[in-house]
CSV table of C-alpha atoms and ligand atoms in Angstrom, one decimal:
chain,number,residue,atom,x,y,z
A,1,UNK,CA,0.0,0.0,0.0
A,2,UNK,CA,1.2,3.3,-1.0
A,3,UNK,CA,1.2,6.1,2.0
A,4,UNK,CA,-2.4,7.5,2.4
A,5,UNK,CA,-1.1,11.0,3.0
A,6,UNK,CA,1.9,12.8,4.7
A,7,UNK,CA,1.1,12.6,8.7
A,8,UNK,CA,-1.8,13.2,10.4
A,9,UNK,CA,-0.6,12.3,13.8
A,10,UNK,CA,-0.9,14.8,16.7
A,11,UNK,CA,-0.1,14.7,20.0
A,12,UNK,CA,-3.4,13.7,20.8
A,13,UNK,CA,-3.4,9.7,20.4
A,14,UNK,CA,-6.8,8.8,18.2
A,15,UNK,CA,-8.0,5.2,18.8
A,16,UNK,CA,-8.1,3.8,15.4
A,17,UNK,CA,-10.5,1.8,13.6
A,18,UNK,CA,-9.8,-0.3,10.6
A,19,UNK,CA,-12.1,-2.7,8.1
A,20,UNK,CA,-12.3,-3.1,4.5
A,21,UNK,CA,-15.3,-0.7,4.3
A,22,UNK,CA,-18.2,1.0,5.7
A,23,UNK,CA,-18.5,-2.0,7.8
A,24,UNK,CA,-16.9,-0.5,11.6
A,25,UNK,CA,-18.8,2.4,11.4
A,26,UNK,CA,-21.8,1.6,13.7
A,27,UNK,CA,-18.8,0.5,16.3
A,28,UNK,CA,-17.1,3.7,15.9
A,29,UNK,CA,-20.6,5.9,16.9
A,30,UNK,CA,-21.0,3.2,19.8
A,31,UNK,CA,-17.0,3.8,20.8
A,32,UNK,CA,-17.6,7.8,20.3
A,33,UNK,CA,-20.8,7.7,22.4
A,34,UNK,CA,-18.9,6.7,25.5
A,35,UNK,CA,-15.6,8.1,24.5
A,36,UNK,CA,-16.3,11.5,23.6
A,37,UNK,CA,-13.3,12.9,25.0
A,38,UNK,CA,-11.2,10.9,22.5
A,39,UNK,CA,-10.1,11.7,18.7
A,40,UNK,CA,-11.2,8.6,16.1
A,41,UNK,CA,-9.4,8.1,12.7
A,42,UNK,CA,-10.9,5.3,10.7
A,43,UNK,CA,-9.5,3.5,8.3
A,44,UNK,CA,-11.7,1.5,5.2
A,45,UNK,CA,-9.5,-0.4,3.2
A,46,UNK,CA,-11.5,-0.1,0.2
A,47,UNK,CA,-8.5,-0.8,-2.1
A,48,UNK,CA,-8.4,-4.4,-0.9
A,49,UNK,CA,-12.3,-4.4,-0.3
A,50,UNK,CA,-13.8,-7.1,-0.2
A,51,UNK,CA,-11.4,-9.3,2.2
A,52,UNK,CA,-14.6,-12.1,2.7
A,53,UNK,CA,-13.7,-13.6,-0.4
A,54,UNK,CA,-10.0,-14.1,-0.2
A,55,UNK,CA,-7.4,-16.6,1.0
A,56,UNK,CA,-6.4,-16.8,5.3
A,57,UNK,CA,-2.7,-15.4,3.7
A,58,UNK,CA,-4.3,-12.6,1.6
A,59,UNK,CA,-6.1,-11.2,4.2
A,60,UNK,CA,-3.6,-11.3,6.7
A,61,UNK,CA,-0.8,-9.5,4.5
A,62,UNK,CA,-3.9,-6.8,3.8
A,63,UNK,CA,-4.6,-6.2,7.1
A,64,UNK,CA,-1.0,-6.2,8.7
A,65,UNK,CA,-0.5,-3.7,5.7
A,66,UNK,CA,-3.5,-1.3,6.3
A,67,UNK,CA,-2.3,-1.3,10.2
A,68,UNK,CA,0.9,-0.6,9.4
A,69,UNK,CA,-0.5,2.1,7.0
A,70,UNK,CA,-2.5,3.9,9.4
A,71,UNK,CA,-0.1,3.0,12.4
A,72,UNK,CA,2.2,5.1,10.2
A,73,UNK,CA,-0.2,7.9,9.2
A,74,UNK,CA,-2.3,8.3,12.9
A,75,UNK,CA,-0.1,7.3,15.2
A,76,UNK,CA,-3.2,5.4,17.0
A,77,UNK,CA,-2.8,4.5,20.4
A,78,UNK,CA,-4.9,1.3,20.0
A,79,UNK,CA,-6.5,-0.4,17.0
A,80,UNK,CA,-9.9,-1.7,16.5
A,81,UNK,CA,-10.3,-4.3,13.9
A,82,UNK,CA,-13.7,-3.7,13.3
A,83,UNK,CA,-14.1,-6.6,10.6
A,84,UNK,CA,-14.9,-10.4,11.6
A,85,UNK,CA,-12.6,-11.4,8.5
A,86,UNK,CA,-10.1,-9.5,9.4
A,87,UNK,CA,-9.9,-10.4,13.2
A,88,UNK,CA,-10.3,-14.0,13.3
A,89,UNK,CA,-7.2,-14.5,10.4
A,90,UNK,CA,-4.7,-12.0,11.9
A,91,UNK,CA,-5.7,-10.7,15.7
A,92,UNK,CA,-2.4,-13.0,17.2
A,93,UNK,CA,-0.8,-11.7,14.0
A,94,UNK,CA,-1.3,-8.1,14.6
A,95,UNK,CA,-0.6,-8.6,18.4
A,96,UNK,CA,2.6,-10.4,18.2
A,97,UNK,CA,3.4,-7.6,15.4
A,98,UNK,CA,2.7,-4.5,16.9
A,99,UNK,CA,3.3,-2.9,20.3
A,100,UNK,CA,0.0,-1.1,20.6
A,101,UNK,CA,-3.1,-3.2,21.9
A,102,UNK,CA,-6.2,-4.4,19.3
A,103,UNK,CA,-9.5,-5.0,19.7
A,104,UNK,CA,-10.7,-7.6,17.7
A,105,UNK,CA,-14.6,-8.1,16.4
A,106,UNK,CA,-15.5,-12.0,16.0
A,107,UNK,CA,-19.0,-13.1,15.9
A,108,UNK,CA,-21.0,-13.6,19.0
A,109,UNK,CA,-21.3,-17.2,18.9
A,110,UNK,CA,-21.0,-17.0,23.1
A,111,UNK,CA,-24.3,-14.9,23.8
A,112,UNK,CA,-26.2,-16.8,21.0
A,113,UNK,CA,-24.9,-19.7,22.6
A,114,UNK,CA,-26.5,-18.5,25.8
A,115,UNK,CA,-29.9,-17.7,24.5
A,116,UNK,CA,-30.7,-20.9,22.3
A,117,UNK,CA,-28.1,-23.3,24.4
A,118,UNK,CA,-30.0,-26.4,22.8
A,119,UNK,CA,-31.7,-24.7,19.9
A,120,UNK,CA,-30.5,-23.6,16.4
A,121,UNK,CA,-27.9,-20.5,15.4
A,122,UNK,CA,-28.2,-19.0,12.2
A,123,UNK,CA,-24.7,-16.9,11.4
A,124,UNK,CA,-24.8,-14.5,8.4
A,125,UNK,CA,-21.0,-13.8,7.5
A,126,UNK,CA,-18.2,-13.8,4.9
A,127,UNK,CA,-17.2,-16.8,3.6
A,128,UNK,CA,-13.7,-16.8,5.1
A,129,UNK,CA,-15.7,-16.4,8.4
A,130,UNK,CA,-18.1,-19.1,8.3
A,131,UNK,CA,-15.2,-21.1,7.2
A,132,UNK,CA,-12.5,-19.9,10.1
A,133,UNK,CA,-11.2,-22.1,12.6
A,134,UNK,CA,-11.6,-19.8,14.6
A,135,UNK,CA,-15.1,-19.9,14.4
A,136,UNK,CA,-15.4,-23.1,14.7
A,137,UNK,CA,-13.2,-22.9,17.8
A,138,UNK,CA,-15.8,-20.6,19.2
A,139,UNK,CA,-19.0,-22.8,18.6
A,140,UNK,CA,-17.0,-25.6,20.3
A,141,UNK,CA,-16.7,-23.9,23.4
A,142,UNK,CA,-19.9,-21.6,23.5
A,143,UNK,CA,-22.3,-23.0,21.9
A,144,UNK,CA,-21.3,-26.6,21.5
A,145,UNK,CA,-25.3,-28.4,21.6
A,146,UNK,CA,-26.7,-25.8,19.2
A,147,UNK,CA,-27.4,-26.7,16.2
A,148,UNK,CA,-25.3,-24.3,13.3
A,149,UNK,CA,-26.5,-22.4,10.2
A,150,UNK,CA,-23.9,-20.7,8.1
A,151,UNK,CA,-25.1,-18.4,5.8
A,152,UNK,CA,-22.3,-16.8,4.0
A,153,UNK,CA,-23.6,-13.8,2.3
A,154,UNK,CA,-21.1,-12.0,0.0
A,155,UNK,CA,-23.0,-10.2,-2.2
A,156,UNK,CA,-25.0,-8.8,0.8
A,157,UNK,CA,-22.0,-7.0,1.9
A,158,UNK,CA,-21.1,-6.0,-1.3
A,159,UNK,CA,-24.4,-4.3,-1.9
A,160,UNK,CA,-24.1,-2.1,1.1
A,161,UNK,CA,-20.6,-1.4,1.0
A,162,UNK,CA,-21.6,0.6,-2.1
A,163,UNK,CA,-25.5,1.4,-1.8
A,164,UNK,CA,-26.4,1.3,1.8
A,165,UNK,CA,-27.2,5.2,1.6
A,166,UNK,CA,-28.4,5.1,-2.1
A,167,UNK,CA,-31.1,2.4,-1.6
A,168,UNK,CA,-34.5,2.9,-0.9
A,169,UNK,CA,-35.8,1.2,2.2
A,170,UNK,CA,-37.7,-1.0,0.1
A,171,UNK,CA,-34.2,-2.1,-2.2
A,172,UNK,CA,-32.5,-3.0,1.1
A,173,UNK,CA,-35.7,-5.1,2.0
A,174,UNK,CA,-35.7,-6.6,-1.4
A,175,UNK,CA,-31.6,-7.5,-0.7
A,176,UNK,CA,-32.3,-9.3,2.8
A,177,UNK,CA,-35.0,-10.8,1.6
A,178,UNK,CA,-32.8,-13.9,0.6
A,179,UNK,CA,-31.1,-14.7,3.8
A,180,UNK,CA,-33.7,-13.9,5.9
A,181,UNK,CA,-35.5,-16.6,4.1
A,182,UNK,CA,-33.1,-18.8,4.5
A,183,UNK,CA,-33.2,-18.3,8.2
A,184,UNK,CA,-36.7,-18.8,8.8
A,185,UNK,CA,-37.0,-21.8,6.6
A,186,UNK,CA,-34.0,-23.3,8.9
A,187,UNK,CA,-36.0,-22.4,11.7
A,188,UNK,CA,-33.1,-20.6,13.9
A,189,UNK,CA,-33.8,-19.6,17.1
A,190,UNK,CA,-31.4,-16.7,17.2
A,191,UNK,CA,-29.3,-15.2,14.5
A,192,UNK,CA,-25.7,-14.0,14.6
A,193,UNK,CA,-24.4,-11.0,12.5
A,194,UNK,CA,-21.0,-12.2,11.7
A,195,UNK,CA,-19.9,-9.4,9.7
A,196,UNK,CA,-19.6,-6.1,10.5
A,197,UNK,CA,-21.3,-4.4,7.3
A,198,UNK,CA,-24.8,-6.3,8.6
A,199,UNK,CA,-24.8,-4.1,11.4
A,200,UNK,CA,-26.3,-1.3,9.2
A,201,UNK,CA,-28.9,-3.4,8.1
A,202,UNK,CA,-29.9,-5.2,11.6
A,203,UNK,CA,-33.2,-3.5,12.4
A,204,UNK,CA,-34.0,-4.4,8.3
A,205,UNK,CA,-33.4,-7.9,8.8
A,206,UNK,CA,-35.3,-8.0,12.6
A,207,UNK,CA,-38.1,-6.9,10.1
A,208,UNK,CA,-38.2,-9.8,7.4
A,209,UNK,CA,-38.0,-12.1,10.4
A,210,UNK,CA,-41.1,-11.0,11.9
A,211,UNK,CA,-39.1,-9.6,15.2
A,212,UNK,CA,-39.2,-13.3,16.1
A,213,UNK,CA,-35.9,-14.3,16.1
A,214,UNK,CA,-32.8,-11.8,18.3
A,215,UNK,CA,-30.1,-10.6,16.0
A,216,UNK,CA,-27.6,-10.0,17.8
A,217,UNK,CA,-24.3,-8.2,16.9
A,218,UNK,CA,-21.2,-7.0,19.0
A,219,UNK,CA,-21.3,-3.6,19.1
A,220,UNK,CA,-21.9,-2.8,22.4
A,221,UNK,CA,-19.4,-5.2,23.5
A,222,UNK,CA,-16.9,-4.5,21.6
A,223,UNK,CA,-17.7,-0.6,22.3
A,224,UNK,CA,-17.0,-1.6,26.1
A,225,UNK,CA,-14.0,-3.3,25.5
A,226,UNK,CA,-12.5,-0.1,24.0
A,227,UNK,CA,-13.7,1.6,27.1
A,228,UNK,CA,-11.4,-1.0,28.9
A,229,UNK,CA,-8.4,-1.0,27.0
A,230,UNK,CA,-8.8,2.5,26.2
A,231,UNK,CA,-8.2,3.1,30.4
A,232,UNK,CA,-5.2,1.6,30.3
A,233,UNK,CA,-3.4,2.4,26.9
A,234,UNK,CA,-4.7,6.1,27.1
A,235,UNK,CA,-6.3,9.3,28.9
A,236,UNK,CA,-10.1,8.3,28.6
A,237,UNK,CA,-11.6,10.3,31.5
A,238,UNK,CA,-8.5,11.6,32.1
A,239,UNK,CA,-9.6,15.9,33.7
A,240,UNK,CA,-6.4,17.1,32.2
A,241,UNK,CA,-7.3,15.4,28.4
A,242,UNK,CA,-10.9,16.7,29.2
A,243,UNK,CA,-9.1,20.4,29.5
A,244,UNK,CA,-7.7,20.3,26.3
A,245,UNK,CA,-9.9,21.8,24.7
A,246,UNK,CA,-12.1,21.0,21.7
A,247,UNK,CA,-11.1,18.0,19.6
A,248,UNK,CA,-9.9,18.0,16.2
A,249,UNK,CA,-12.2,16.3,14.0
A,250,UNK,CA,-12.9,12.5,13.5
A,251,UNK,CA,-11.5,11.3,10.1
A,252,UNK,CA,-12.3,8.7,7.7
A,253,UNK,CA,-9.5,7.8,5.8
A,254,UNK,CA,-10.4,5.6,2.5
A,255,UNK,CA,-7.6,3.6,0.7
A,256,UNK,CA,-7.8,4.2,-3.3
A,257,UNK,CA,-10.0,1.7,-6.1
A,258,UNK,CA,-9.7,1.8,-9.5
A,259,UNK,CA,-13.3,1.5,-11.2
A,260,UNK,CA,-14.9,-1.1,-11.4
A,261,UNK,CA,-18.4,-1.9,-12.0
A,262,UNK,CA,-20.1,-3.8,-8.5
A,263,UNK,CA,-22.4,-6.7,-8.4
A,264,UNK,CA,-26.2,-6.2,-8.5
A,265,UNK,CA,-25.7,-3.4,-10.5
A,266,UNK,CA,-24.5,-0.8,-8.8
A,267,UNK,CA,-21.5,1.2,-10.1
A,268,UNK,CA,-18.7,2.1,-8.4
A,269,UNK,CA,-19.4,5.5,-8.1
A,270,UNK,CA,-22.3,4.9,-6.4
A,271,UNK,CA,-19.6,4.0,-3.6
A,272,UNK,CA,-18.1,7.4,-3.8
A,273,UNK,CA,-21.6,9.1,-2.9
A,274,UNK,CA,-22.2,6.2,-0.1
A,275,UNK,CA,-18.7,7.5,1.1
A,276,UNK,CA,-19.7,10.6,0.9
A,277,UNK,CA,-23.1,11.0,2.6
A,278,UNK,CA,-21.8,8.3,5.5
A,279,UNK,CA,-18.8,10.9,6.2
A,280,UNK,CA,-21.9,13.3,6.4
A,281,UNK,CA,-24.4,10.5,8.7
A,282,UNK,CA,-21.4,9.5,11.0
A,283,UNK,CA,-20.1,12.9,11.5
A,284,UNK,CA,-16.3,12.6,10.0
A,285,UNK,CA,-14.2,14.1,8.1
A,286,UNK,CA,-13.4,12.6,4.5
A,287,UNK,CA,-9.7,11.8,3.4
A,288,UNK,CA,-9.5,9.3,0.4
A,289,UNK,CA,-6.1,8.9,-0.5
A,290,UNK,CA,-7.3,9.2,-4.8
A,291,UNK,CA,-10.4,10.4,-6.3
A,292,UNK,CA,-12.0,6.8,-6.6
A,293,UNK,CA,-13.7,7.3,-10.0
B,1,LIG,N1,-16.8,-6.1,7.3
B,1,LIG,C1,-16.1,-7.3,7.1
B,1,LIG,C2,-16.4,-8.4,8.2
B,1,LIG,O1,-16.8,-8.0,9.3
B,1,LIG,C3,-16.2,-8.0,5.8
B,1,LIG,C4,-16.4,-7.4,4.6
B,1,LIG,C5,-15.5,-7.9,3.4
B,1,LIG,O2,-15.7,-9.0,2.9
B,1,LIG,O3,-14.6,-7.2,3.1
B,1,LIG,O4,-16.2,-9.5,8.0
């Protein structure tokens, strides 16, 4: 990856958020909400976007590389890998790697596992997710008597990625639709949004399933776990921080992509305005390192 700008570090340590889209954003509001004190500077890897459908080594080169990338440009004092993908091929990767601490999203096989102990999880994720070890790992020790639906759903995540702002309600309904009935005609008891980019669309797919079934994501514990590691490698709370004065602003920093046209029609510029009016809905400042056309 080529350098995304010159620095933007300041003295001010941002927490720093990284996926290969739109998909962290809902867990940056979450983190901001009870962080307010601290600077954000999130990093969608759009040039490598999407990671779901590549190899374990792939991803984890990617991802060391858009670290290093915005450990070089931010200076972050911790990382959030705010992608599933991402975080169950290289978390002990990017620990052993760099000296800051990570957060890590993986799907939340553990409270699904808690609320349908004998019943039936549906998981809607990447294919490199539903097909982790890792995953597997988890459903062994949390949920090891329910019964497992892996739904990998790429084109889902490709479709919001570059239309989640574009779409009319009725066009995201029309996208779900697929999964969700999938879903009910497996008769799951809970469902498990195993990618981060479903987290836009959660109260879309509670809809099509009748607000029968919990979908349940990580955001609020993952939010809290920032809160946690935040305390120690940082000033969260901190009176003298608070004193600083006002904060610079929140940044979105989006790796380049040539053009290309995306599945289900939508054209890559369409991603451009998505960028555009999510900088606007998430309250951050846009940096793309080149125009993507
Ligand atoms: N948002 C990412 C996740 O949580 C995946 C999207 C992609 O395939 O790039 O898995």
């Amino acid at each position: 990856m080529t350098s995304l700008t010159a620095s933007l570090a300041t003295a001010d340590q941002p927490i720093g958020f990284v996926d290969s889209g739109i998909g962290g954003l809902p867990y940056l509001r979450r983190a901001r909400e009870l962080l307010p004190e601290e600077r954000f500077v999130y990093l969608a890897d759009r040039r490598h976007f999407p990671y779901g459908v590549q190899s374990r080594d792939a991803i984890r080169e990617i991802v060391m590389n858009a670290v290093a990338e915005l450990v070089s440009v931010a200076r972050p004092k911790m990382v959030v890998v705010a992608c599933n993908t991402a975080s169950v091929v290289s978390l002990s990767e990017l620990r052993r790697t760099f000296s800051i601490p990570f957060v890590g999203v993986v799907p939340a096989i553990k409270p699904a596992g808690a609320a349908a102990p004998d019943g039936r999880i549906g998981v809607l994720a990447t294919e490199r997710t539903v097909e982790d070890p890792y995953v597997s790992d988890l459903i062994r020790e949390f949920a090891p008597n329910s019964g497992l639906v892996l739904v990998p759903a790429g084109e889902l995540v490709e479709i919001i990625e570059s239309r989640l702002t574009l779409a009319s309600p009725k066009e995201i309904l029309d996208i779900l639709r697929q999964s969700a009935a999938k879903l009910i005609a497996e008769s799951v008891n809970v469902v498990v949004l195993g990618c981060t980019h479903f987290t836009h669309i959660r109260d879309e797919l509670s809809e099509l399933l009748r607000h029968e079934v919990p979908v349940l994501d990580s955001v609020e514990g993952v939010a809290r776990q920032i809160v946690r590691v935040c305390g120690h490698a940082g000033r969260a709370g901190d009176a003298a921080h608070a004193a600083a004065g006002p904060k610079t602003e929140d940044l979105l920093l989006v790796t380049g992509r040539e053009a290309r046209r995306e599945p289900g029609g939508a054209a890559a510029g369409d991603a451009v305005e998505n960028y555009r009016r999510l900088a606007v809905r998430f309250n951050l400042k846009l940096l793309a390192q080149e125009p993507v056309k």
